[in-house]
């Protein structure tokens, strides 16, 4: 649920939801929570028609009527919920701090956390981690460091957590001076394209600035895998991102839906966008009671925001029942 701030060469500020564009809810417990957020102005329904565009027929199909599927967004950005949770009473948030190592102190029955440079981050009664790579060798491939949590701490989790597959995605952020009037929907799935999978009009969401029209495009998984296979897992270079931006925009242009050039264009890699596995569908999270350790996230329940919320609520319930 990320939001990104960009500044154009002439100083214009642009805001994009460059991760998940919206979320829907089917779980009653989550719906109750979302309604509370809605009453606080953190969430609103995005009441726009959605559809699909076929790149072969060059036509829109299956345009949904407003209200068939409720789509919720954070207000004024998708990160609004996360920001609010960080400011709840009793919560102390620290940003820009990486945890390099979790160590269980058996004699004291406490967790010791160390930073990336070995600094002491404190001792804690319990830990909830929401990063699926916490014990994965993928961390080592990307950073050169060992995973923060050793598999010896909870050996039975090793198979489940060692390598959770995920489908990557590239997002393209575009800003236009004028509305793209040839597009009849504010979001659409793209069919029969090897490059693009979705397009969303980000500026049409509740609480957004309408000074410019901003769109976010998502690539296909196959396209993203191809780029990563060539460029590697490390942070992509500006040259790579520029090439991706050009290729995604060229595919968008080929739909015939746009006649103007954007005044802003930038690509972003979303490396672990959609987990393929659900490793704790019944339990909702991984829980080690004796060490008060929970691991939660969309990879536990389902690859979406609702799955992440369900898993987080389960982890919180487990931990608070022990403290």
Short mmCIF file of C-alpha atoms in Angstrom, two decimals:
data_model
loop_
_atom_site.label_atom_id
_atom_site.label_comp_id
_atom_site.label_asym_id
_atom_site.label_seq_id
_atom_site.Cartn_x
_atom_site.Cartn_y
_atom_site.Cartn_z
CA UNK A 1 0.00 0.00 0.00
CA UNK A 2 2.61 2.47 -1.10
CA UNK A 3 2.47 6.02 -2.30
CA UNK A 4 5.25 7.75 -4.13
CA UNK A 5 6.10 11.43 -4.37
CA UNK A 6 7.76 12.61 -7.55
CA UNK A 7 8.86 16.11 -8.54
CA UNK A 8 9.03 17.14 -12.20
CA UNK A 9 11.89 19.17 -13.67
CA UNK A 10 9.81 22.35 -13.36
CA UNK A 11 8.99 21.67 -9.70
CA UNK A 12 5.49 20.12 -9.94
CA UNK A 13 4.73 17.63 -7.18
CA UNK A 14 3.10 14.39 -8.34
CA UNK A 15 1.75 11.62 -6.09
CA UNK A 16 1.19 8.05 -7.29
CA UNK A 17 -0.13 4.86 -5.68
CA UNK A 18 2.50 2.77 -7.42
CA UNK A 19 1.77 -0.49 -5.57
CA UNK A 20 -1.68 -1.94 -5.01
CA UNK A 21 -4.21 0.39 -6.71
CA UNK A 22 -7.20 -0.58 -4.50
CA UNK A 23 -8.53 -3.44 -2.40
CA UNK A 24 -11.80 -5.29 -2.01
CA UNK A 25 -13.23 -7.03 1.05
CA UNK A 26 -15.11 -10.29 1.55
CA UNK A 27 -14.19 -11.14 5.17
CA UNK A 28 -16.73 -9.82 7.72
CA UNK A 29 -14.06 -9.03 10.33
CA UNK A 30 -12.01 -7.06 7.80
CA UNK A 31 -15.12 -5.25 6.57
CA UNK A 32 -15.84 -4.10 10.13
CA UNK A 33 -12.31 -2.73 10.37
CA UNK A 34 -12.56 -1.04 6.95
CA UNK A 35 -15.83 0.65 7.97
CA UNK A 36 -14.07 2.02 11.04
CA UNK A 37 -11.30 3.38 8.82
CA UNK A 38 -13.94 4.81 6.50
CA UNK A 39 -15.57 6.65 9.40
CA UNK A 40 -12.17 8.19 10.21
CA UNK A 41 -11.66 9.36 6.64
CA UNK A 42 -8.74 6.98 6.03
CA UNK A 43 -10.56 4.95 3.38
CA UNK A 44 -13.16 5.68 0.71
CA UNK A 45 -14.91 3.69 -1.96
CA UNK A 46 -13.55 4.17 -5.48
CA UNK A 47 -16.83 4.22 -7.39
CA UNK A 48 -15.75 4.01 -11.00
CA UNK A 49 -16.44 1.64 -13.87
CA UNK A 50 -13.77 -0.90 -14.67
CA UNK A 51 -13.39 -3.07 -17.72
CA UNK A 52 -11.00 -4.93 -19.99
CA UNK A 53 -9.27 -3.94 -23.22
CA UNK A 54 -8.41 -6.52 -25.86
CA UNK A 55 -5.18 -5.67 -27.68
CA UNK A 56 -6.20 -7.87 -30.64
CA UNK A 57 -9.67 -6.45 -31.30
CA UNK A 58 -8.60 -3.01 -29.98
CA UNK A 59 -11.89 -2.72 -28.14
CA UNK A 60 -13.21 -2.59 -24.59
CA UNK A 61 -15.10 -5.60 -23.27
CA UNK A 62 -16.84 -6.47 -20.02
CA UNK A 63 -17.23 -2.97 -18.60
CA UNK A 64 -18.49 -3.37 -15.04
CA UNK A 65 -21.28 -1.15 -13.86
CA UNK A 66 -20.64 1.02 -10.84
CA UNK A 67 -21.23 -0.77 -7.54
CA UNK A 68 -20.88 -4.38 -8.70
CA UNK A 69 -17.59 -4.80 -6.86
CA UNK A 70 -16.69 -2.33 -4.12
CA UNK A 71 -13.17 -1.06 -4.46
CA UNK A 72 -11.61 0.71 -1.50
CA UNK A 73 -8.64 3.09 -1.53
CA UNK A 74 -6.69 4.88 1.16
CA UNK A 75 -7.27 8.65 1.44
CA UNK A 76 -5.41 10.80 0.48
CA UNK A 77 -3.12 7.94 -0.64
CA UNK A 78 -2.96 4.16 -0.35
CA UNK A 79 -0.45 4.53 2.50
CA UNK A 80 -2.99 6.38 4.69
CA UNK A 81 -3.95 3.24 6.65
CA UNK A 82 -0.32 2.33 7.36
CA UNK A 83 0.48 5.89 8.45
CA UNK A 84 -2.50 5.91 10.81
CA UNK A 85 -1.59 2.53 12.33
CA UNK A 86 1.91 3.84 13.03
CA UNK A 87 0.39 6.69 15.05
CA UNK A 88 -1.98 4.62 17.21
CA UNK A 89 -1.68 5.19 20.98
CA UNK A 90 1.14 3.12 22.45
CA UNK A 91 2.90 2.63 19.12
CA UNK A 92 6.47 3.87 18.71
CA UNK A 93 7.53 3.83 15.06
CA UNK A 94 11.09 3.89 13.81
CA UNK A 95 11.78 4.47 10.13
CA UNK A 96 14.95 3.93 8.15
CA UNK A 97 16.06 1.21 10.56
CA UNK A 98 16.99 -2.19 9.14
CA UNK A 99 17.00 -5.28 11.38
CA UNK A 100 20.10 -7.30 10.61
CA UNK A 101 19.57 -10.06 13.16
CA UNK A 102 16.93 -11.47 15.51
CA UNK A 103 18.43 -13.40 18.42
CA UNK A 104 16.43 -15.39 21.00
CA UNK A 105 17.90 -15.10 24.51
CA UNK A 106 16.86 -18.38 26.10
CA UNK A 107 17.78 -17.49 29.69
CA UNK A 108 15.92 -14.18 29.64
CA UNK A 109 13.09 -15.35 27.36
CA UNK A 110 13.48 -12.17 25.31
CA UNK A 111 14.33 -11.23 21.75
CA UNK A 112 17.44 -9.17 21.05
CA UNK A 113 17.35 -7.16 17.82
CA UNK A 114 20.47 -5.89 16.09
CA UNK A 115 20.73 -3.40 13.26
CA UNK A 116 22.44 -3.90 9.93
CA UNK A 117 25.72 -2.60 11.35
CA UNK A 118 25.48 -4.61 14.56
CA UNK A 119 24.02 -1.83 16.70
CA UNK A 120 21.74 -2.82 19.57
CA UNK A 121 18.09 -2.05 18.75
CA UNK A 122 16.73 -3.30 22.09
CA UNK A 123 15.17 -6.32 23.74
CA UNK A 124 11.55 -7.29 23.24
CA UNK A 125 9.00 -9.70 24.66
CA UNK A 126 7.67 -10.67 21.26
CA UNK A 127 8.24 -10.23 17.55
CA UNK A 128 5.85 -10.01 14.60
CA UNK A 129 7.56 -10.00 11.23
CA UNK A 130 5.76 -9.37 7.94
CA UNK A 131 8.62 -9.83 5.49
CA UNK A 132 8.41 -13.16 3.69
CA UNK A 133 12.16 -13.04 3.05
CA UNK A 134 13.07 -12.96 6.74
CA UNK A 135 14.74 -16.38 6.54
CA UNK A 136 15.14 -16.62 2.76
CA UNK A 137 18.48 -16.89 0.95
CA UNK A 138 16.98 -14.30 -1.43
CA UNK A 139 18.08 -11.68 1.14
CA UNK A 140 21.67 -12.82 0.67
CA UNK A 141 21.33 -12.70 -3.13
CA UNK A 142 20.13 -9.09 -2.96
CA UNK A 143 22.12 -7.64 -0.05
CA UNK A 144 25.03 -10.01 0.50
CA UNK A 145 23.94 -10.40 4.14
CA UNK A 146 22.60 -13.53 5.84
CA UNK A 147 18.84 -13.61 6.55
CA UNK A 148 17.87 -11.78 9.79
CA UNK A 149 16.20 -14.85 11.33
CA UNK A 150 18.12 -18.11 11.50
CA UNK A 151 16.20 -21.22 10.47
CA UNK A 152 17.53 -23.00 13.58
CA UNK A 153 15.22 -20.88 15.76
CA UNK A 154 12.09 -22.64 14.49
CA UNK A 155 13.37 -25.54 12.34
CA UNK A 156 9.89 -26.76 11.36
CA UNK A 157 9.27 -23.50 9.48
CA UNK A 158 12.28 -24.01 7.23
CA UNK A 159 10.47 -25.65 4.31
CA UNK A 160 7.59 -23.18 4.39
CA UNK A 161 9.67 -20.01 4.61
CA UNK A 162 12.93 -20.75 2.84
CA UNK A 163 11.81 -19.74 -0.63
CA UNK A 164 8.30 -18.35 -1.11
CA UNK A 165 7.79 -17.71 -4.82
CA UNK A 166 6.35 -14.40 -5.94
CA UNK A 167 5.34 -12.87 -9.25
CA UNK A 168 7.22 -9.61 -9.95
CA UNK A 169 5.80 -6.54 -11.67
CA UNK A 170 6.99 -3.24 -13.07
CA UNK A 171 4.82 -0.17 -12.55
CA UNK A 172 4.87 2.83 -14.86
CA UNK A 173 3.80 6.22 -13.51
CA UNK A 174 2.48 8.68 -16.10
CA UNK A 175 1.16 12.24 -15.81
CA UNK A 176 -0.76 14.00 -18.60
CA UNK A 177 -1.71 17.67 -18.85
CA UNK A 178 -5.13 16.76 -20.31
CA UNK A 179 -7.57 13.89 -19.61
CA UNK A 180 -7.32 10.77 -21.77
CA UNK A 181 -10.86 11.20 -23.04
CA UNK A 182 -10.81 8.16 -25.37
CA UNK A 183 -10.72 5.80 -22.39
CA UNK A 184 -14.25 5.03 -21.11
CA UNK A 185 -13.17 3.52 -17.76
CA UNK A 186 -10.86 4.55 -14.92
CA UNK A 187 -9.26 1.14 -14.70
CA UNK A 188 -8.97 -1.77 -17.06
CA UNK A 189 -7.37 -5.15 -17.41
CA UNK A 190 -5.33 -5.53 -20.59
CA UNK A 191 -5.88 -8.76 -22.55
CA UNK A 192 -3.59 -10.29 -25.18
CA UNK A 193 -0.56 -8.16 -24.35
CA UNK A 194 2.81 -9.65 -23.50
CA UNK A 195 3.87 -6.40 -21.83
CA UNK A 196 0.94 -4.79 -19.95
CA UNK A 197 -1.62 -6.34 -17.58
CA UNK A 198 -3.51 -3.38 -16.02
CA UNK A 199 -3.99 0.39 -16.30
CA UNK A 200 -5.46 2.67 -13.61
CA UNK A 201 -6.33 6.35 -13.57
CA UNK A 202 -4.76 7.18 -10.22
CA UNK A 203 -6.03 10.78 -10.16
CA UNK A 204 -9.67 9.62 -10.35
CA UNK A 205 -9.55 8.20 -6.82
CA UNK A 206 -11.27 10.05 -3.95
CA UNK A 207 -9.17 12.74 -2.29
CA UNK A 208 -6.62 13.06 -5.12
CA UNK A 209 -5.45 16.19 -6.86
CA UNK A 210 -6.96 16.59 -10.33
CA UNK A 211 -4.52 19.25 -11.56
CA UNK A 212 -3.07 16.62 -13.91
CA UNK A 213 -4.35 13.21 -15.02
CA UNK A 214 -2.13 10.48 -13.61
CA UNK A 215 -2.10 6.86 -14.70
CA UNK A 216 -0.30 3.83 -13.30
CA UNK A 217 0.35 0.85 -15.58
CA UNK A 218 1.33 -2.63 -14.42
CA UNK A 219 3.43 -4.98 -16.51
CA UNK A 220 2.78 -8.66 -17.03
CA UNK A 221 4.70 -11.14 -14.87
CA UNK A 222 6.42 -12.60 -17.94
CA UNK A 223 7.69 -9.19 -18.98
CA UNK A 224 8.99 -8.44 -15.46
CA UNK A 225 10.69 -11.84 -15.22
CA UNK A 226 12.42 -11.18 -18.54
CA UNK A 227 13.82 -7.85 -17.37
CA UNK A 228 14.97 -9.27 -14.02
CA UNK A 229 16.61 -12.25 -15.75
CA UNK A 230 18.75 -9.79 -17.72
CA UNK A 231 19.31 -7.07 -15.09
CA UNK A 232 19.53 -9.26 -11.95
CA UNK A 233 17.95 -8.94 -8.50
CA UNK A 234 19.92 -5.91 -7.38
CA UNK A 235 18.29 -2.48 -7.46
CA UNK A 236 17.68 -1.68 -11.14
CA UNK A 237 19.82 1.00 -12.76
CA UNK A 238 18.36 4.21 -14.15
CA UNK A 239 19.16 2.89 -17.62
CA UNK A 240 17.11 -0.25 -16.98
CA UNK A 241 14.18 1.72 -15.56
CA UNK A 242 14.28 4.16 -18.49
CA UNK A 243 14.19 1.26 -20.96
CA UNK A 244 11.28 -0.35 -19.07
CA UNK A 245 9.39 2.97 -19.03
CA UNK A 246 9.79 3.34 -22.80
CA UNK A 247 8.66 -0.22 -23.50
CA UNK A 248 5.61 -0.06 -21.23
CA UNK A 249 4.57 3.32 -22.62
CA UNK A 250 5.04 2.15 -26.21
CA UNK A 251 2.67 -0.76 -25.51
CA UNK A 252 0.16 1.67 -23.98
CA UNK A 253 0.44 3.86 -27.07
CA UNK A 254 -0.15 0.89 -29.35
CA UNK A 255 -3.67 0.50 -27.93
CA UNK A 256 -4.65 3.65 -29.82
CA UNK A 257 -6.23 5.06 -26.67
CA UNK A 258 -3.85 7.99 -26.18
CA UNK A 259 -2.97 10.79 -28.54
CA UNK A 260 -0.87 13.01 -26.26
CA UNK A 261 2.53 12.62 -24.64
CA UNK A 262 2.87 12.56 -20.84
CA UNK A 263 4.89 15.32 -19.19
CA UNK A 264 6.11 12.79 -16.61
CA UNK A 265 7.09 9.14 -17.06
CA UNK A 266 8.93 6.88 -14.61
CA UNK A 267 9.11 3.12 -14.01
CA UNK A 268 9.38 1.33 -10.67
CA UNK A 269 10.23 -2.31 -9.95
CA UNK A 270 7.82 -4.13 -7.63
CA UNK A 271 9.96 -7.18 -7.13
CA UNK A 272 7.72 -9.37 -4.95
CA UNK A 273 4.34 -8.03 -5.97
CA UNK A 274 2.18 -11.13 -5.76
CA UNK A 275 3.13 -14.17 -3.63
CA UNK A 276 2.27 -17.42 -5.40
CA UNK A 277 2.03 -19.52 -2.23
CA UNK A 278 -0.31 -19.33 0.79
CA UNK A 279 1.71 -21.02 3.52
CA UNK A 280 -0.78 -20.72 6.42
CA UNK A 281 -4.24 -20.57 4.87
CA UNK A 282 -5.93 -22.20 7.88
CA UNK A 283 -3.81 -20.75 10.70
CA UNK A 284 -3.59 -17.28 9.02
CA UNK A 285 -0.05 -16.77 10.34
CA UNK A 286 2.95 -18.74 11.58
CA UNK A 287 3.13 -18.74 15.37
CA UNK A 288 5.75 -20.03 17.82
CA UNK A 289 4.15 -19.65 21.24
CA UNK A 290 7.19 -20.46 23.41
CA UNK A 291 9.27 -17.74 21.76
CA UNK A 292 6.36 -15.35 21.08
CA UNK A 293 7.25 -15.12 17.41
CA UNK A 294 4.71 -14.54 14.64
CA UNK A 295 5.24 -14.26 10.91
CA UNK A 296 2.37 -12.84 8.91
CA UNK A 297 1.56 -11.33 5.55
CA UNK A 298 -0.29 -11.80 2.29
CA UNK A 299 1.92 -14.84 1.61
CA UNK A 300 0.21 -16.59 4.55
CA UNK A 301 -3.43 -16.19 3.44
CA UNK A 302 -3.81 -14.70 -0.03
CA UNK A 303 -1.86 -12.38 -2.38
CA UNK A 304 -3.82 -9.20 -1.71
CA UNK A 305 -4.42 -6.49 0.89
CA UNK A 306 -7.31 -8.31 2.52
CA UNK A 307 -5.10 -11.40 2.93
CA UNK A 308 -2.43 -9.26 4.60
CA UNK A 309 -5.00 -7.72 6.98
CA UNK A 310 -6.45 -11.12 7.94
CA UNK A 311 -2.97 -12.48 8.62
CA UNK A 312 -1.91 -9.41 10.60
CA UNK A 313 -5.00 -9.56 12.79
CA UNK A 314 -4.30 -13.26 13.51
CA UNK A 315 -0.70 -12.53 14.47
CA UNK A 316 -1.72 -9.64 16.73
CA UNK A 317 -4.32 -11.84 18.44
CA UNK A 318 -1.74 -14.59 19.08
CA UNK A 319 0.83 -12.21 20.51
CA UNK A 320 -1.50 -10.18 22.73
CA UNK A 321 -2.93 -13.36 24.24
CA UNK A 322 0.58 -14.20 25.52
CA UNK A 323 1.57 -10.83 26.96
#
